[in-house]
Amino acid sequence: MEEMMRKSKGLMLATKLPTTMNDIPDHLLRLIFCRLDSHVFFLRAAAVCTRWRRIASTRGMRYRDLNYHDFSTIMGHYHVIDPPSSSKPRSPEAQRHRRVVFIPASPSIDARHFTLDFLPDGPGNRPWQLVDGYGSLLLLTNQRRSFFPVLDMIVCEPISRRYVRIKPTEDMKYCHCLGVFLNRRYNVTSMSSFTLTCVVYESSMGISDDVCFVTARVYTQEPPGCRRWRSGWSMPHRARSGGIHIRGAAESVHYAGRSRGYTFWGNEDDGSVFAGTEGTEVLSQFHLPENVRGSYHISTFRFVDDGNDNLVRVVSLIGNDLMVFLKKEHNNGGSDWVLVRRLHLPEATLGLPGYKECFFSRTAKIVTAGKGYVVLTPAEETWLFSVELRTMQVEREHIRNKLAGEVYPYELRFTSRERRICTGWKTPFSTGFPTGANLSVLKGYPFSTGSNTWC
C-alpha cells in the first residue's frame, strides 16, 4: 500500500507543470515593478501582457509608486559659467559676461538644437541670464545678481523654441528680488502648465533700518481646458500674510538649495536660514544648530534633494569633513538633525587626477548641488569634483564637473499618450515631449521616436 502511494505521489510530481512568471502573485509583482532601475524597463514590463499592464497601471499601483518613475530622459546639462575661486564680489561687467553652455549627455545629440538664440532682446538690451531649470523648461531673468529689482522673466523650451514672457505686477516693481524659481512639487510641468515663485524683499517702514520684509509671489500658467486655475501672479494680500521679517543687509542673503519641496536662503549676517514652500506664499525662518552649520558662509552648506524618503537633507562642510544631516521637519525649532554620512575630503580625493598636496589647507567650497550629489572645489584653486550622497563616492570625470557654476539638467518626458498605451495612466495635461520638438536629437537613444510605444 505504501509503495502504491509513493508511486502515485511520484506520478503527480512528474505531471506537475513547471513554475512560470504567471505563478508570481500580484502583490510581489508590484514590489518588483517599484524596484526597477529604469522607466524604460517599467514600460517594457507593462507591455508584456494584460495582467502586467493592469498591475503597472494606476488601478494596480499607488500614485506615489508610479511617481517614483519620472518617465524622463536627460538630454544634457546647461552650465552657467561662474568661477567660484575668487571670494571678491563680481563687478556688473563680469555679471553681464556670464555664459551659458549646453553639454549634451551623448555625442549623438546635436547641441545646436538647445541654443537660446530664439529669445527676444531683454529690456535695455541686457542679456537674459539663466537662473533655474526643470524638465524641458528654463527660467531666465535680465540680471543674475543675488538681489535685483524685479524685471521681466522668460520661461522657455529650447527644443520647441517656444517661450512665455512674464512681467511683474506694479507693486512688485518697487521690490528687490532674492530669487525666482520654477516649482517642482508636481511632475506635471510643460509650457502650458507651470508655476514659479519669486521671493522679494522691501524695507520695513517704522521698524529698523536693517530689517527687511520678505514675501513670496507665485505665478501660475493656466493649462489648456482647465478652469480651476487663473493665469497670472498671486494676490498681494496673500503674499503679505505669509511674509517674514529678516535682520541684516539684503546683500548678505544667498540661495542655499532645495529639499523636500522647500527653497532655502542663508543670512550671513545673523546665521539664520529661511525657507519658502514651493508653489505657495508661505515663508518660515529658523537657525541651524552649530554642529550642523560650522560657518555662516554660504559656501559651507547646502540643502539637497536625494530620494523619495520625505526628509530634509543638508550637506555641511566642517573643517575638512563633508557631512550629511537628515531631519523630518526643518523649522520646528529642534536640534534633532541626524548625521547619516561623513567623508574626509583630503583622504577621499587623494589620487584623483590633478590632486595637489596643498589642497584643503582651508575649508573647501560648495559650488553647486543637484538631486543626490554636490559639487565642490578646494579653496586654493578651482578643481571641481562631485560626491554622490548615497554612496559618498567621489568623482572627477563626471560631466557636471567640467565647468564651475550652477548646473541645470535638461530632461524630456514621455507623452501622456505613450504612458496610457503602456500603463493605462491617465494624466490631466500633456507632460511629454514638446509640441514642435525636433526629435531627431534623440538619435542613438535606446527607444523609438516614431508612433510606436517606447517599450
Short mmCIF file of C-alpha atoms in Angstrom, two decimals:
data_model
loop_
_atom_site.label_atom_id
_atom_site.label_comp_id
_atom_site.label_asym_id
_atom_site.label_seq_id
_atom_site.Cartn_x
_atom_site.Cartn_y
_atom_site.Cartn_z
CA MET A 1 0.00 0.00 0.00
CA GLU A 2 2.77 2.37 0.91
CA GLU A 3 4.55 1.53 -2.33
CA MET A 4 1.46 2.44 -4.35
CA MET A 5 1.16 5.77 -2.54
CA ARG A 6 4.79 6.56 -3.29
CA LYS A 7 4.29 5.75 -6.97
CA SER A 8 1.14 7.89 -7.08
CA LYS A 9 2.92 10.81 -5.43
CA GLY A 10 5.83 10.48 -7.85
CA LEU A 11 3.44 10.46 -10.79
CA MET A 12 1.78 13.66 -9.55
CA LEU A 13 5.15 15.38 -9.21
CA ALA A 14 6.15 14.23 -12.68
CA THR A 15 2.99 15.61 -14.27
CA LYS A 16 3.10 18.95 -12.36
CA LEU A 17 3.62 21.90 -14.68
CA PRO A 18 6.84 23.91 -14.28
CA THR A 19 6.69 27.22 -12.41
CA THR A 20 6.34 30.30 -14.64
CA MET A 21 6.09 34.06 -14.20
CA ASN A 22 2.31 33.66 -14.07
CA ASP A 23 2.68 31.97 -10.70
CA ILE A 24 4.03 35.17 -9.10
CA PRO A 25 1.20 36.80 -7.12
CA ASP A 26 0.15 40.37 -7.87
CA HIS A 27 1.49 41.87 -4.65
CA LEU A 28 5.00 40.54 -5.39
CA LEU A 29 4.88 41.85 -8.96
CA ARG A 30 4.03 45.31 -7.63
CA LEU A 31 7.12 45.21 -5.41
CA ILE A 32 9.27 44.11 -8.36
CA PHE A 33 7.92 46.90 -10.59
CA CYS A 34 8.57 49.51 -7.90
CA ARG A 35 12.23 48.48 -7.74
CA LEU A 36 13.03 48.64 -11.45
CA ASP A 37 16.01 50.92 -12.03
CA SER A 38 14.80 52.48 -15.29
CA HIS A 39 11.47 53.81 -16.51
CA VAL A 40 12.25 52.06 -19.82
CA PHE A 41 12.22 48.69 -18.02
CA PHE A 42 8.99 49.74 -16.30
CA LEU A 43 7.26 50.43 -19.61
CA ARG A 44 8.57 47.24 -21.19
CA ALA A 45 7.17 45.23 -18.28
CA ALA A 46 3.80 46.93 -18.71
CA ALA A 47 3.74 45.89 -22.37
CA VAL A 48 4.24 42.16 -21.70
CA CYS A 49 0.60 41.19 -21.15
CA THR A 50 -2.76 42.47 -19.96
CA ARG A 51 -2.17 41.34 -16.39
CA TRP A 52 1.17 43.08 -16.08
CA ARG A 53 -0.25 46.22 -17.66
CA ARG A 54 -3.09 46.20 -15.12
CA ILE A 55 -0.66 45.85 -12.23
CA ALA A 56 1.59 48.62 -13.58
CA SER A 57 -1.34 50.99 -14.13
CA THR A 58 -2.92 53.29 -11.57
CA ARG A 59 -5.53 50.59 -10.96
CA GLY A 60 -2.83 48.33 -9.58
CA MET A 61 -0.27 50.75 -8.12
CA ARG A 62 -0.46 53.82 -5.96
CA TYR A 63 0.36 57.21 -7.46
CA ARG A 64 3.33 57.54 -5.13
CA ASP A 65 4.80 54.31 -6.54
CA LEU A 66 4.17 55.39 -10.13
CA ASN A 67 5.69 58.79 -9.41
CA TYR A 68 8.95 57.05 -8.48
CA HIS A 69 9.44 56.53 -12.23
CA ASP A 70 9.61 60.06 -13.60
CA PHE A 71 9.49 58.86 -17.25
CA SER A 72 12.17 61.34 -18.24
CA THR A 73 15.46 61.18 -20.11
CA ILE A 74 18.29 63.65 -19.51
CA MET A 75 19.44 65.13 -22.81
CA GLY A 76 22.27 67.19 -21.35
CA HIS A 77 23.13 69.93 -18.87
CA TYR A 78 23.08 73.72 -19.05
CA HIS A 79 26.11 75.17 -17.26
CA VAL A 80 26.18 78.77 -16.06
CA ILE A 81 29.88 79.59 -16.11
CA ASP A 82 30.60 81.26 -12.81
CA PRO A 83 34.16 80.73 -11.48
CA PRO A 84 33.93 80.33 -7.71
CA SER A 85 37.62 80.63 -6.95
CA SER A 86 37.53 84.34 -6.15
CA SER A 87 35.86 85.50 -2.96
CA LYS A 88 35.68 89.12 -4.15
CA PRO A 89 32.31 90.47 -5.32
CA ARG A 90 31.92 90.31 -9.09
CA SER A 91 31.53 93.56 -10.97
CA PRO A 92 28.39 94.31 -13.03
CA GLU A 93 30.53 93.99 -16.15
CA ALA A 94 31.56 90.47 -15.13
CA GLN A 95 27.94 89.64 -14.39
CA ARG A 96 26.89 90.62 -17.91
CA HIS A 97 29.52 88.38 -19.48
CA ARG A 98 28.38 85.16 -17.84
CA ARG A 99 27.94 82.46 -20.43
CA VAL A 100 25.52 79.56 -20.67
CA VAL A 101 26.91 76.36 -22.18
CA PHE A 102 24.90 73.25 -23.08
CA ILE A 103 26.81 69.97 -22.81
CA PRO A 104 24.96 67.00 -24.39
CA ALA A 105 24.60 63.77 -22.45
CA SER A 106 25.52 61.77 -25.57
CA PRO A 107 27.78 62.52 -28.57
CA SER A 108 24.83 61.68 -30.84
CA ILE A 109 22.86 64.70 -29.55
CA ASP A 110 23.32 67.88 -31.56
CA ALA A 111 23.81 70.77 -29.13
CA ARG A 112 22.61 73.26 -31.76
CA HIS A 113 19.03 72.18 -31.04
CA PHE A 114 19.35 73.53 -27.50
CA THR A 115 20.64 77.06 -28.11
CA LEU A 116 18.83 80.12 -26.75
CA ASP A 117 19.22 82.32 -29.83
CA PHE A 118 15.44 82.40 -30.39
CA LEU A 119 14.81 84.55 -27.31
CA PRO A 120 13.94 88.24 -27.80
CA ASP A 121 16.18 91.05 -26.59
CA GLY A 122 15.78 91.99 -22.96
CA PRO A 123 14.85 95.46 -21.69
CA GLY A 124 17.68 97.90 -22.29
CA ASN A 125 19.41 95.25 -24.46
CA ARG A 126 20.50 93.47 -21.30
CA PRO A 127 21.20 89.76 -21.88
CA TRP A 128 18.97 87.10 -20.39
CA GLN A 129 20.58 85.15 -17.53
CA LEU A 130 19.69 81.55 -16.73
CA VAL A 131 18.56 81.19 -13.11
CA ASP A 132 16.67 77.87 -12.98
CA GLY A 133 15.60 74.84 -14.97
CA TYR A 134 13.19 71.94 -14.53
CA GLY A 135 12.27 69.24 -17.03
CA SER A 136 12.28 70.76 -20.51
CA LEU A 137 11.81 74.33 -19.22
CA LEU A 138 14.35 77.05 -18.46
CA LEU A 139 13.78 80.22 -16.44
CA LEU A 140 15.72 83.38 -17.30
CA THR A 141 15.86 86.94 -15.97
CA ASN A 142 17.64 90.10 -17.08
CA GLN A 143 20.15 90.03 -14.25
CA ARG A 144 21.56 87.29 -12.08
CA ARG A 145 22.89 89.06 -9.02
CA SER A 146 21.92 87.76 -5.60
CA PHE A 147 19.36 90.56 -5.40
CA PHE A 148 18.00 92.80 -8.14
CA PRO A 149 14.90 94.85 -8.97
CA VAL A 150 12.09 92.64 -10.20
CA LEU A 151 12.30 92.77 -14.00
CA ASP A 152 10.84 90.76 -16.86
CA MET A 153 11.28 86.99 -16.83
CA ILE A 154 11.11 84.35 -19.54
CA VAL A 155 10.14 80.69 -19.32
CA CYS A 156 11.28 78.89 -22.47
CA GLU A 157 11.53 75.44 -24.02
CA PRO A 158 14.66 75.30 -26.20
CA ILE A 159 13.79 72.11 -28.08
CA SER A 160 10.49 73.58 -29.35
CA ARG A 161 11.84 77.16 -29.43
CA ARG A 162 8.83 78.49 -27.55
CA TYR A 163 8.78 80.99 -24.71
CA VAL A 164 6.47 82.91 -22.40
CA ARG A 165 7.43 86.41 -21.27
CA ILE A 166 6.30 87.24 -17.73
CA LYS A 167 6.07 90.81 -16.48
CA PRO A 168 5.93 91.74 -12.79
CA THR A 169 2.92 93.48 -11.32
CA GLU A 170 3.10 97.18 -10.48
CA ASP A 171 3.60 96.60 -6.75
CA MET A 172 6.48 94.17 -7.44
CA LYS A 173 8.43 96.76 -9.44
CA TYR A 174 9.26 98.61 -6.22
CA CYS A 175 10.70 95.49 -4.55
CA HIS A 176 14.01 93.72 -4.92
CA CYS A 177 14.23 90.06 -5.88
CA LEU A 178 16.12 87.49 -3.83
CA GLY A 179 15.41 84.69 -6.28
CA VAL A 180 12.92 83.26 -8.73
CA PHE A 181 12.40 79.52 -9.23
CA LEU A 182 10.32 77.02 -11.17
CA ASN A 183 8.22 74.98 -8.78
CA ARG A 184 8.94 71.24 -8.70
CA ARG A 185 6.28 69.96 -6.34
CA TYR A 186 4.49 68.13 -9.14
CA ASN A 187 5.69 66.15 -12.15
CA VAL A 188 3.18 67.98 -14.40
CA THR A 189 5.31 70.71 -15.94
CA SER A 190 5.19 71.98 -19.53
CA MET A 191 4.94 75.25 -21.43
CA SER A 192 1.17 75.18 -20.93
CA SER A 193 1.25 74.19 -17.26
CA PHE A 194 3.85 75.52 -14.83
CA THR A 195 4.22 77.69 -11.76
CA LEU A 196 7.12 79.77 -10.49
CA THR A 197 7.84 81.56 -7.23
CA CYS A 198 9.51 84.96 -6.93
CA VAL A 199 10.84 85.87 -3.47
CA VAL A 200 11.12 89.64 -2.95
CA TYR A 201 12.07 91.97 -0.12
CA GLU A 202 11.34 95.56 0.80
CA SER A 203 12.35 97.82 3.66
CA SER A 204 10.15 97.64 6.76
CA MET A 205 8.91 101.14 7.42
CA GLY A 206 8.91 102.19 11.07
CA ILE A 207 10.77 99.16 12.45
CA SER A 208 14.52 99.47 11.86
CA ASP A 209 16.88 100.39 9.07
CA ASP A 210 18.41 96.90 8.99
CA VAL A 211 15.12 94.96 8.95
CA CYS A 212 13.54 93.84 5.68
CA PHE A 213 10.18 92.28 4.96
CA VAL A 214 10.38 89.22 2.70
CA THR A 215 7.40 87.86 0.76
CA ALA A 216 6.82 85.24 -1.94
CA ARG A 217 4.73 85.73 -5.07
CA VAL A 218 3.53 82.78 -7.16
CA TYR A 219 2.92 82.93 -10.91
CA THR A 220 0.66 80.28 -12.47
CA GLN A 221 0.43 79.45 -16.16
CA GLU A 222 -3.03 78.04 -16.81
CA PRO A 223 -3.12 74.71 -18.69
CA PRO A 224 -5.47 74.43 -21.68
CA GLY A 225 -9.02 73.47 -20.83
CA CYS A 226 -8.55 73.95 -17.09
CA ARG A 227 -10.88 76.42 -15.39
CA ARG A 228 -9.72 75.83 -11.83
CA TRP A 229 -6.54 77.90 -12.15
CA ARG A 230 -6.07 81.52 -13.12
CA SER A 231 -3.03 82.58 -15.09
CA GLY A 232 -1.03 85.37 -13.50
CA TRP A 233 0.51 86.42 -10.19
CA SER A 234 -1.00 85.66 -6.80
CA MET A 235 -2.72 88.47 -4.91
CA PRO A 236 -0.53 90.82 -2.79
CA HIS A 237 -2.52 90.25 0.42
CA ARG A 238 -1.79 86.51 0.26
CA ALA A 239 1.93 87.20 -0.09
CA ARG A 240 2.00 89.60 2.87
CA SER A 241 0.15 87.17 5.13
CA GLY A 242 2.91 84.59 4.61
CA GLY A 243 5.86 87.03 4.79
CA ILE A 244 8.61 87.25 7.41
CA HIS A 245 10.99 89.92 8.74
CA ILE A 246 14.75 89.33 8.46
CA ARG A 247 17.56 91.31 10.04
CA GLY A 248 20.66 92.38 8.16
CA ALA A 249 21.58 93.70 4.76
CA ALA A 250 19.85 92.08 1.82
CA GLU A 251 23.25 91.59 0.15
CA SER A 252 24.10 89.04 2.86
CA VAL A 253 21.18 86.77 1.88
CA HIS A 254 22.10 83.97 -0.53
CA TYR A 255 20.43 80.95 -2.07
CA ALA A 256 21.09 77.80 -0.02
CA GLY A 257 19.49 74.98 -2.01
CA ARG A 258 16.27 73.00 -2.27
CA SER A 259 14.97 69.97 -0.41
CA ARG A 260 11.61 68.28 0.12
CA GLY A 261 9.58 70.92 -1.68
CA TYR A 262 11.27 73.88 0.05
CA THR A 263 13.67 76.52 -1.24
CA PHE A 264 16.21 77.82 1.29
CA TRP A 265 18.23 81.02 1.78
CA GLY A 266 21.00 81.69 4.25
CA ASN A 267 21.64 85.01 6.01
CA GLU A 268 25.36 85.55 6.63
CA ASP A 269 24.73 88.47 9.00
CA ASP A 270 22.94 86.55 11.76
CA GLY A 271 23.34 82.93 10.64
CA SER A 272 19.62 82.38 10.18
CA VAL A 273 18.00 80.39 7.41
CA PHE A 274 14.58 80.97 5.90
CA ALA A 275 12.59 78.71 3.63
CA GLY A 276 9.78 79.08 1.13
CA THR A 277 7.30 76.33 0.40
CA GLU A 278 7.29 75.80 -3.37
CA GLY A 279 4.08 76.87 -5.05
CA THR A 280 2.82 78.85 -2.04
CA GLU A 281 3.38 82.24 -0.40
CA VAL A 282 4.39 80.70 2.95
CA LEU A 283 7.84 81.56 4.37
CA SER A 284 9.46 80.38 7.61
CA GLN A 285 12.66 81.24 9.48
CA PHE A 286 14.92 79.12 11.71
CA HIS A 287 18.52 78.53 12.82
CA LEU A 288 20.70 75.52 12.11
CA PRO A 289 22.49 74.11 15.19
CA GLU A 290 26.23 74.77 15.48
CA ASN A 291 27.06 71.10 15.00
CA VAL A 292 25.26 71.19 11.63
CA ARG A 293 26.46 74.53 10.34
CA GLY A 294 30.05 75.19 11.27
CA SER A 295 30.24 78.56 9.49
CA TYR A 296 27.88 81.33 8.45
CA HIS A 297 29.46 81.46 5.00
CA ILE A 298 27.07 80.36 2.29
CA SER A 299 29.65 78.14 0.55
CA THR A 300 29.87 75.76 3.51
CA PHE A 301 26.35 74.28 3.49
CA ARG A 302 23.62 73.41 1.02
CA PHE A 303 20.17 71.82 1.23
CA VAL A 304 19.89 68.94 -1.23
CA ASP A 305 17.22 66.58 -2.58
CA ASP A 306 18.01 62.88 -2.57
CA GLY A 307 15.48 60.08 -2.97
CA ASN A 308 11.81 59.87 -2.02
CA ASP A 309 12.03 59.40 1.75
CA ASN A 310 10.33 62.75 2.50
CA LEU A 311 13.25 64.01 4.60
CA VAL A 312 15.13 67.31 4.54
CA ARG A 313 18.84 66.96 3.78
CA VAL A 314 21.59 69.44 4.44
CA VAL A 315 25.20 68.98 3.37
CA SER A 316 27.70 70.81 5.55
CA LEU A 317 31.45 71.42 5.39
CA ILE A 318 33.03 71.46 8.84
CA GLY A 319 36.81 71.57 8.70
CA ASN A 320 37.89 69.05 6.08
CA ASP A 321 34.84 66.84 6.54
CA LEU A 322 31.73 66.68 4.38
CA MET A 323 28.70 65.75 6.50
CA VAL A 324 25.14 64.84 5.53
CA PHE A 325 22.36 65.51 8.04
CA LEU A 326 18.70 64.44 7.90
CA LYS A 327 15.58 65.74 9.59
CA LYS A 328 11.85 65.26 9.10
CA GLU A 329 10.93 68.91 9.64
CA HIS A 330 13.39 71.74 9.09
CA ASN A 331 11.70 74.54 11.07
CA ASN A 332 10.31 73.04 14.26
CA GLY A 333 12.93 74.71 16.42
CA GLY A 334 14.63 71.47 17.47
CA SER A 335 18.20 70.32 17.15
CA ASP A 336 17.46 66.71 16.25
CA TRP A 337 19.39 66.65 12.99
CA VAL A 338 20.80 63.17 12.45
CA LEU A 339 24.29 62.71 11.00
CA VAL A 340 23.99 59.89 8.45
CA ARG A 341 27.20 60.17 6.41
CA ARG A 342 30.66 61.66 6.80
CA LEU A 343 33.56 61.96 4.36
CA HIS A 344 37.10 63.19 5.00
CA LEU A 345 37.86 65.12 1.80
CA PRO A 346 41.71 65.05 1.76
CA GLU A 347 41.67 61.27 2.08
CA ALA A 348 38.75 60.72 -0.33
CA THR A 349 40.25 62.83 -3.12
CA LEU A 350 43.80 61.54 -2.79
CA GLY A 351 44.89 60.01 -6.08
CA LEU A 352 42.34 61.75 -8.28
CA PRO A 353 43.71 63.38 -11.47
CA GLY A 354 45.02 66.86 -10.72
CA TYR A 355 45.17 66.42 -6.95
CA LYS A 356 47.75 68.58 -5.14
CA GLU A 357 49.10 68.26 -1.63
CA CYS A 358 48.36 71.92 -0.95
CA PHE A 359 44.60 71.32 -1.27
CA PHE A 360 42.31 71.51 1.77
CA SER A 361 44.58 73.62 3.93
CA ARG A 362 41.42 75.73 4.18
CA THR A 363 37.76 74.70 4.19
CA ALA A 364 36.54 73.65 0.75
CA LYS A 365 33.64 75.36 -1.04
CA ILE A 366 30.33 74.05 -2.33
CA VAL A 367 29.92 75.15 -5.96
CA THR A 368 26.54 73.67 -6.78
CA ALA A 369 24.29 70.74 -5.92
CA GLY A 370 21.61 68.62 -7.53
CA LYS A 371 19.45 65.64 -6.71
CA GLY A 372 21.70 63.24 -4.85
CA TYR A 373 25.04 64.98 -5.39
CA VAL A 374 27.11 68.01 -4.51
CA VAL A 375 29.96 69.65 -6.47
CA LEU A 376 32.89 71.08 -4.52
CA THR A 377 36.26 72.70 -5.04
CA PRO A 378 39.26 73.38 -2.78
CA ALA A 379 39.60 76.98 -1.65
CA GLU A 380 43.15 77.16 -3.01
CA GLU A 381 42.14 76.86 -6.69
CA THR A 382 39.26 75.70 -8.86
CA TRP A 383 39.49 71.90 -9.01
CA LEU A 384 35.98 70.52 -9.35
CA PHE A 385 34.88 67.16 -8.02
CA SER A 386 31.50 65.78 -7.01
CA VAL A 387 30.25 63.48 -4.28
CA GLU A 388 27.32 61.07 -4.64
CA LEU A 389 25.46 61.41 -1.36
CA ARG A 390 24.04 57.89 -1.24
CA THR A 391 27.39 56.15 -1.64
CA MET A 392 29.76 59.05 -0.77
CA GLN A 393 31.69 58.15 -3.91
CA VAL A 394 33.98 60.91 -5.20
CA GLU A 395 34.01 61.60 -8.95
CA ARG A 396 36.25 63.82 -11.04
CA GLU A 397 35.39 62.96 -14.66
CA HIS A 398 31.61 63.40 -14.49
CA ILE A 399 30.04 65.88 -16.93
CA ARG A 400 28.85 68.12 -14.09
CA ASN A 401 32.48 68.70 -13.05
CA LYS A 402 33.52 70.20 -16.38
CA LEU A 403 32.62 73.83 -15.65
CA ALA A 404 32.32 75.88 -12.47
CA GLY A 405 28.88 77.29 -11.73
CA GLU A 406 25.27 76.21 -11.39
CA VAL A 407 24.19 73.19 -13.44
CA TYR A 408 20.65 72.53 -14.71
CA PRO A 409 19.83 69.13 -16.24
CA TYR A 410 17.61 69.25 -19.32
CA GLU A 411 15.04 66.44 -19.46
CA LEU A 412 12.48 65.24 -21.98
CA ARG A 413 9.47 63.35 -20.72
CA PHE A 414 7.22 60.70 -22.24
CA THR A 415 3.89 61.98 -23.51
CA SER A 416 0.70 61.15 -21.66
CA ARG A 417 -0.49 59.17 -24.72
CA GLU A 418 2.55 56.89 -24.58
CA ARG A 419 2.12 56.44 -20.84
CA ARG A 420 -1.52 55.44 -21.30
CA ILE A 421 -0.63 52.97 -24.05
CA CYS A 422 1.85 51.22 -21.78
CA THR A 423 0.33 51.62 -18.33
CA GLY A 424 -3.17 52.98 -18.57
CA TRP A 425 -2.08 56.01 -16.51
CA LYS A 426 -4.32 58.96 -17.34
CA THR A 427 -2.81 62.40 -16.80
CA PRO A 428 -4.83 65.64 -16.82
CA PHE A 429 -2.37 67.55 -19.01
CA SER A 430 0.21 66.74 -21.62
CA THR A 431 3.55 66.44 -19.85
CA GLY A 432 5.55 64.80 -22.58
CA PHE A 433 7.71 65.83 -25.49
CA PRO A 434 7.06 69.43 -26.51
CA THR A 435 4.85 70.25 -29.45
CA GLY A 436 7.04 71.01 -32.44
CA ALA A 437 10.12 69.45 -30.87
CA ASN A 438 12.77 68.13 -33.24
CA LEU A 439 13.01 64.50 -32.13
CA SER A 440 15.96 63.81 -34.42
CA VAL A 441 18.14 64.87 -31.50
CA LEU A 442 17.24 61.55 -29.87
CA LYS A 443 19.14 59.52 -32.45
CA GLY A 444 21.11 56.80 -30.71
CA TYR A 445 18.87 56.55 -27.64
CA PRO A 446 17.51 53.09 -26.71
CA PHE A 447 13.91 53.73 -27.76
CA SER A 448 11.90 54.70 -30.82
CA THR A 449 10.80 58.24 -31.65
CA GLY A 450 8.04 57.12 -34.01
CA SER A 451 4.40 56.39 -33.39
CA ASN A 452 5.14 53.10 -31.63
CA THR A 453 5.34 52.80 -27.88
CA TRP A 454 8.62 53.26 -26.07
CA CYS A 455 8.75 49.76 -24.62
#
